[in-house]
């Protein structure tokens, strides 16, 4: 059996094509060649490693990436991000081939709400509208009325009539932030992102004392006591834009550290400090996002595997909540 056949056999177990890549290959050149040859587009999230961000056709937050996936005329979408993002792209462009360099690039937040358990939970709240953060599985989206991202979540909640009861899933931290921001009482699912829950209040306080002119900014997936210290709270795109327009020269950033690459590129004269995690680990890097490498990206483009495949019923039922979200986002001016 040749190496490709063996790699295909172990694909499900490993999550990626385990093939050797010639270390002398110029992967940037090869990936660019494959992009043209196959009419493929690479969509990358801000939390990807810098090399992947640099080779991508579009870098963005969850909302921007969904919009690009819906609008592209490429034949192949290569998703440099995590599984739920690639699934969302497939739901929005079902006729296209969607590739993910490593199928094991999951998400602790999406995993915290398994669809069968969530379905049982919903039985207790029959008269509630279900709003889910896009960081959830495709199956969970089939149980959702309106999807949201951190960019449009406030507009999504505000689009719901005041007398309508709401369930918000799966992120309890974003949910608590939205309750505060919108004044709406919502039933929250008890999920969280492992990266955004790791920041150390004490270490951030010390860092702020050492950098008195630095602004502390945070993603709303962080815990309430961390958000309470922030002078700006926003999605990855929101945080990036904020650092560009703020007159401050120094920022302490509480979100996955990958975003610092774009912040530094956009404002080379400013200083960006990643908010420190509790332990002396690199836990502010998402272990799922970082499963994607340039080598896996190259292999998945070359062999067009692993591919995201979803049942038709999941695509049809799941995309309804995403379409509603895109409509609200357009009206609110977040996308055009
Ligand atoms: P945004 O890119 O929408 O800010 O979301 C961050 C995130 O955690 C993605 O997994
Ligand atoms: Fe999921 Fe958190 Fe990683 Fe985003 S950073 S993909 S929410 S685990």
XYZ file of C-alpha atoms and ligand atoms in Angstrom:
354
model
C 0.000 0.000 0.000
C 1.394 3.445 -0.844
C 1.889 6.207 1.743
C -1.257 8.122 0.723
C -3.498 5.080 1.040
C -2.080 4.412 4.534
C -2.561 8.078 5.521
C -6.172 7.969 4.304
C -6.814 4.883 6.408
C -5.585 6.588 9.579
C -7.247 9.926 8.791
C -10.261 9.495 11.059
C -8.144 8.347 13.990
C -5.430 11.009 13.583
C -7.575 13.840 12.223
C -5.121 14.735 9.446
C -3.113 13.153 6.646
C -0.006 11.870 8.372
C 2.428 12.185 5.464
C 6.004 13.364 5.426
C 6.610 16.772 3.910
C 9.955 17.403 2.221
C 11.657 19.916 4.589
C 13.324 21.675 1.620
C 9.942 22.562 0.040
C 9.033 26.237 0.038
C 5.581 25.772 1.560
C 4.523 29.372 0.886
C 5.254 28.907 -2.817
C 3.585 25.466 -2.935
C 0.459 26.633 -1.121
C 0.158 29.672 -3.394
C 0.536 27.405 -6.434
C -2.184 25.046 -5.151
C -4.481 28.008 -4.460
C -4.321 29.085 -8.111
C -4.399 25.580 -9.567
C -7.491 24.571 -7.596
C -9.262 27.935 -7.350
C -9.077 27.624 -3.568
C -9.391 30.330 -0.937
C -7.750 30.170 2.507
C -9.828 31.680 5.310
C -7.935 32.058 8.578
C -9.003 33.050 12.059
C -6.902 35.562 14.020
C -5.925 32.784 16.436
C -3.958 30.871 13.813
C -0.149 30.825 13.956
C 1.482 33.817 12.190
C 2.662 31.848 9.110
C -0.887 30.670 8.406
C -2.251 34.195 8.864
C 0.382 35.451 6.406
C -0.563 33.003 3.652
C -4.343 33.395 4.064
C -6.534 35.232 1.537
C -8.734 36.524 4.310
C -8.062 36.806 8.054
C -10.962 37.612 10.310
C -13.219 36.983 13.259
C -16.029 34.424 13.276
C -18.514 36.817 11.666
C -16.161 38.031 8.921
C -15.147 34.476 8.119
C -18.812 33.399 7.798
C -19.505 36.303 5.455
C -16.487 35.411 3.294
C -17.529 31.729 3.204
C -21.021 32.727 2.064
C -19.782 35.120 -0.656
C -16.714 33.469 -2.163
C -16.729 32.160 -5.720
C -13.760 29.853 -5.070
C -14.357 26.121 -5.661
C -12.583 25.077 -2.485
C -12.667 26.758 0.931
C -9.654 25.854 3.057
C -10.562 26.731 6.608
C -7.630 27.570 8.835
C -9.593 27.659 12.042
C -11.562 25.166 14.091
C -14.192 22.556 13.293
C -17.334 24.576 14.086
C -16.087 27.379 11.785
C -15.498 24.980 8.900
C -18.954 23.462 9.516
C -20.495 26.935 9.387
C -18.702 27.572 6.070
C -20.077 24.280 4.719
C -23.616 25.190 5.797
C -23.301 28.554 4.059
C -21.695 27.155 0.896
C -22.900 23.543 0.718
C -22.010 23.136 -2.953
C -18.345 23.920 -2.217
C -15.634 21.627 -0.951
C -14.630 22.732 2.564
C -11.306 21.482 3.912
C -9.937 21.671 7.459
C -6.208 20.864 7.937
C -6.886 18.889 11.145
C -10.324 17.519 12.030
C -9.302 17.410 15.702
C -9.148 21.212 15.754
C -12.257 21.369 17.946
C -13.348 23.857 20.607
C -13.823 23.413 24.362
C -16.817 25.752 24.218
C -18.534 23.836 21.417
C -17.755 20.552 23.238
C -19.378 21.870 26.424
C -22.826 21.662 24.795
C -23.459 18.225 23.287
C -26.646 18.388 21.172
C -28.503 15.444 22.849
C -28.003 16.963 26.336
C -28.989 20.399 25.083
C -32.149 18.996 23.512
C -33.166 17.577 26.931
C -32.374 20.929 28.589
C -34.621 22.750 26.078
C -37.596 20.581 27.117
C -37.578 22.478 30.445
C -37.975 25.820 28.646
C -40.535 25.282 25.867
C -41.484 28.965 25.550
C -37.924 30.289 25.171
C -36.157 31.496 22.035
C -32.752 29.843 21.641
C -29.769 32.070 20.877
C -26.477 30.225 20.385
C -22.983 31.589 20.075
C -21.550 30.408 16.757
C -18.968 28.416 18.774
C -21.189 25.319 18.827
C -21.611 22.193 16.733
C -23.633 22.067 13.516
C -26.129 19.808 15.300
C -26.601 22.352 18.074
C -27.330 24.948 15.405
C -30.270 22.802 14.269
C -31.734 23.395 17.786
C -31.058 27.152 17.653
C -33.335 30.004 16.543
C -30.696 32.711 16.088
C -26.953 32.368 16.041
C -24.558 35.143 17.096
C -20.883 35.997 17.311
C -19.225 38.331 19.783
C -19.444 41.125 17.194
C -23.229 41.028 16.775
C -24.470 39.370 20.008
C -25.906 42.603 21.480
C -27.826 43.342 18.253
C -29.126 39.773 18.102
C -30.449 39.937 21.687
C -31.926 43.410 21.084
C -33.755 42.111 17.987
C -35.850 39.820 20.203
C -39.127 41.285 21.587
C -38.827 42.335 25.253
C -41.532 39.934 26.461
C -39.866 36.938 24.805
C -37.879 34.645 27.130
C -34.390 33.688 25.950
C -31.960 30.804 26.407
C -28.336 31.662 25.650
C -25.797 28.914 24.927
C -23.111 27.683 25.255
C -20.898 30.433 26.767
C -21.869 31.462 30.297
C -19.289 34.292 30.334
C -20.488 35.904 27.119
C -24.048 35.265 28.362
C -23.394 37.078 31.654
C -21.791 39.967 29.756
C -24.854 40.205 27.473
C -27.259 40.189 30.427
C -25.349 43.160 31.815
C -25.144 44.948 28.476
C -28.753 44.458 27.328
C -30.542 44.259 30.682
C -32.294 41.081 29.506
C -32.775 38.144 31.813
C -31.573 34.994 30.045
C -31.278 31.328 30.943
C -27.619 30.420 30.455
C -26.046 27.124 29.470
C -23.018 26.389 31.654
C -20.232 26.322 29.049
C -16.939 28.201 28.748
C -13.806 28.576 26.657
C -10.744 27.028 28.307
C -8.455 29.746 26.882
C -10.498 32.737 28.048
C -11.014 31.270 31.535
C -7.293 30.929 32.225
C -6.336 34.579 32.681
C -4.917 35.519 36.072
C -6.519 38.501 37.780
C -3.538 38.884 40.088
C -0.920 38.779 37.325
C -2.922 41.226 35.207
C -3.135 43.624 38.170
C 0.652 43.443 38.634
C 1.207 43.947 34.898
C -1.080 46.998 34.914
C 0.902 48.472 37.798
C 4.159 47.935 35.922
C 2.684 49.465 32.731
C 0.547 52.336 34.071
C -0.042 53.775 30.585
C -1.114 50.490 29.028
C -4.784 49.945 28.228
C -6.246 46.609 29.303
C -8.627 45.198 26.654
C -10.509 41.892 26.696
C -12.692 39.487 24.726
C -16.201 38.929 26.198
C -15.511 35.186 26.568
C -13.369 36.159 29.611
C -14.740 35.862 33.140
C -16.639 38.751 34.716
C -13.836 39.749 37.148
C -11.408 40.060 34.217
C -13.901 42.035 32.103
C -14.447 44.395 35.027
C -10.836 45.615 34.647
C -11.058 46.247 30.885
C -11.306 49.676 29.288
C -12.602 48.038 26.085
C -14.426 44.725 25.561
C -14.945 43.347 22.078
C -14.610 40.567 19.516
C -11.235 39.865 17.947
C -11.978 42.323 15.125
C -13.277 44.855 17.664
C -10.087 44.542 19.726
C -7.873 44.878 16.653
C -9.700 48.003 15.439
C -9.646 49.486 18.932
C -5.840 49.207 19.168
C -5.571 51.015 15.828
C -7.722 53.957 16.789
C -6.795 54.362 20.456
C -4.062 56.946 21.169
C -2.530 54.543 23.730
C 0.892 53.172 22.876
C 0.725 50.040 25.034
C -1.968 47.359 25.410
C -2.450 44.339 27.623
C -4.619 41.968 25.611
C -6.862 39.287 27.177
C -7.713 36.908 24.370
C -5.907 34.179 22.447
C -2.388 35.452 21.764
C -2.569 34.861 17.975
C -4.361 38.192 17.495
C -1.197 40.039 18.568
C 0.349 39.252 15.170
C -2.222 41.418 13.333
C -2.186 44.096 16.067
C 1.579 44.430 15.751
C 1.398 44.492 11.939
C -1.292 47.191 11.959
C 0.461 49.336 14.602
C 4.213 48.628 14.473
C 4.956 51.559 16.792
C 2.764 50.200 19.621
C 3.541 47.571 22.253
C 1.249 44.575 22.794
C 1.483 42.411 25.881
C -0.507 39.156 26.077
C -2.490 38.918 29.325
C -0.815 36.235 31.463
C -2.519 32.916 32.278
C -2.716 31.408 35.792
C 0.071 28.876 35.295
C 3.433 29.301 33.626
C 2.096 27.691 30.482
C 1.184 28.852 26.988
C -2.502 28.378 27.896
C -3.450 31.677 26.245
C -2.816 29.880 22.951
C -5.795 27.780 21.898
C -4.598 24.156 21.703
C -7.245 23.430 19.056
C -6.485 26.384 16.801
C -2.788 25.565 17.038
C -3.274 22.008 15.740
C -3.268 23.522 12.256
C 0.252 23.881 10.844
C 1.621 25.054 7.510
C 2.528 21.420 6.685
C -1.024 20.168 7.396
C -2.433 23.086 5.403
C -0.249 22.156 2.439
C -1.151 18.455 2.650
C -4.889 19.100 2.925
C -4.773 21.365 -0.141
C -2.694 18.909 -2.138
C -4.869 15.867 -1.385
C -8.153 17.722 -0.706
C -8.495 15.963 2.625
C -9.761 16.110 5.378
C -13.049 17.371 4.035
C -16.054 18.586 6.058
C -19.109 16.485 5.233
C -22.480 17.225 6.831
C -25.835 15.470 6.389
C -28.294 17.429 4.213
C -30.799 17.824 7.043
C -28.137 19.402 9.283
C -27.187 21.862 6.537
C -30.804 22.798 5.858
C -31.951 23.102 9.484
C -28.656 24.432 10.846
C -28.218 27.301 8.428
C -31.554 28.950 9.298
C -30.097 30.404 12.531
C -26.959 31.547 10.688
C -28.985 33.289 7.962
C -30.989 35.113 10.664
C -27.737 36.224 12.271
C -26.331 37.496 8.952
C -29.535 39.427 8.269
C -29.402 41.124 11.703
C -25.672 41.835 11.251
C -26.289 43.444 7.891
C -29.060 45.659 9.280
C -26.783 46.660 12.180
C -24.009 47.571 9.704
C -21.514 44.903 10.866
C -21.315 43.415 7.363
C -22.153 44.627 3.877
P -14.401 36.056 17.502
O -13.404 35.804 16.413
O -15.775 36.120 16.933
O -14.048 37.216 18.321
O -14.382 34.755 18.440
C -13.294 34.367 19.147
C -13.205 32.892 19.355
O -13.091 32.380 20.424
C -13.227 32.040 18.201
O -13.072 30.764 18.614
Fe -12.940 27.417 21.241
Fe -11.796 28.994 23.009
Fe -10.296 27.848 21.136
Fe -12.025 29.816 20.484
S -10.225 30.004 21.764
S -11.729 27.859 19.423
S -13.685 29.409 21.942
S -11.435 26.776 22.771
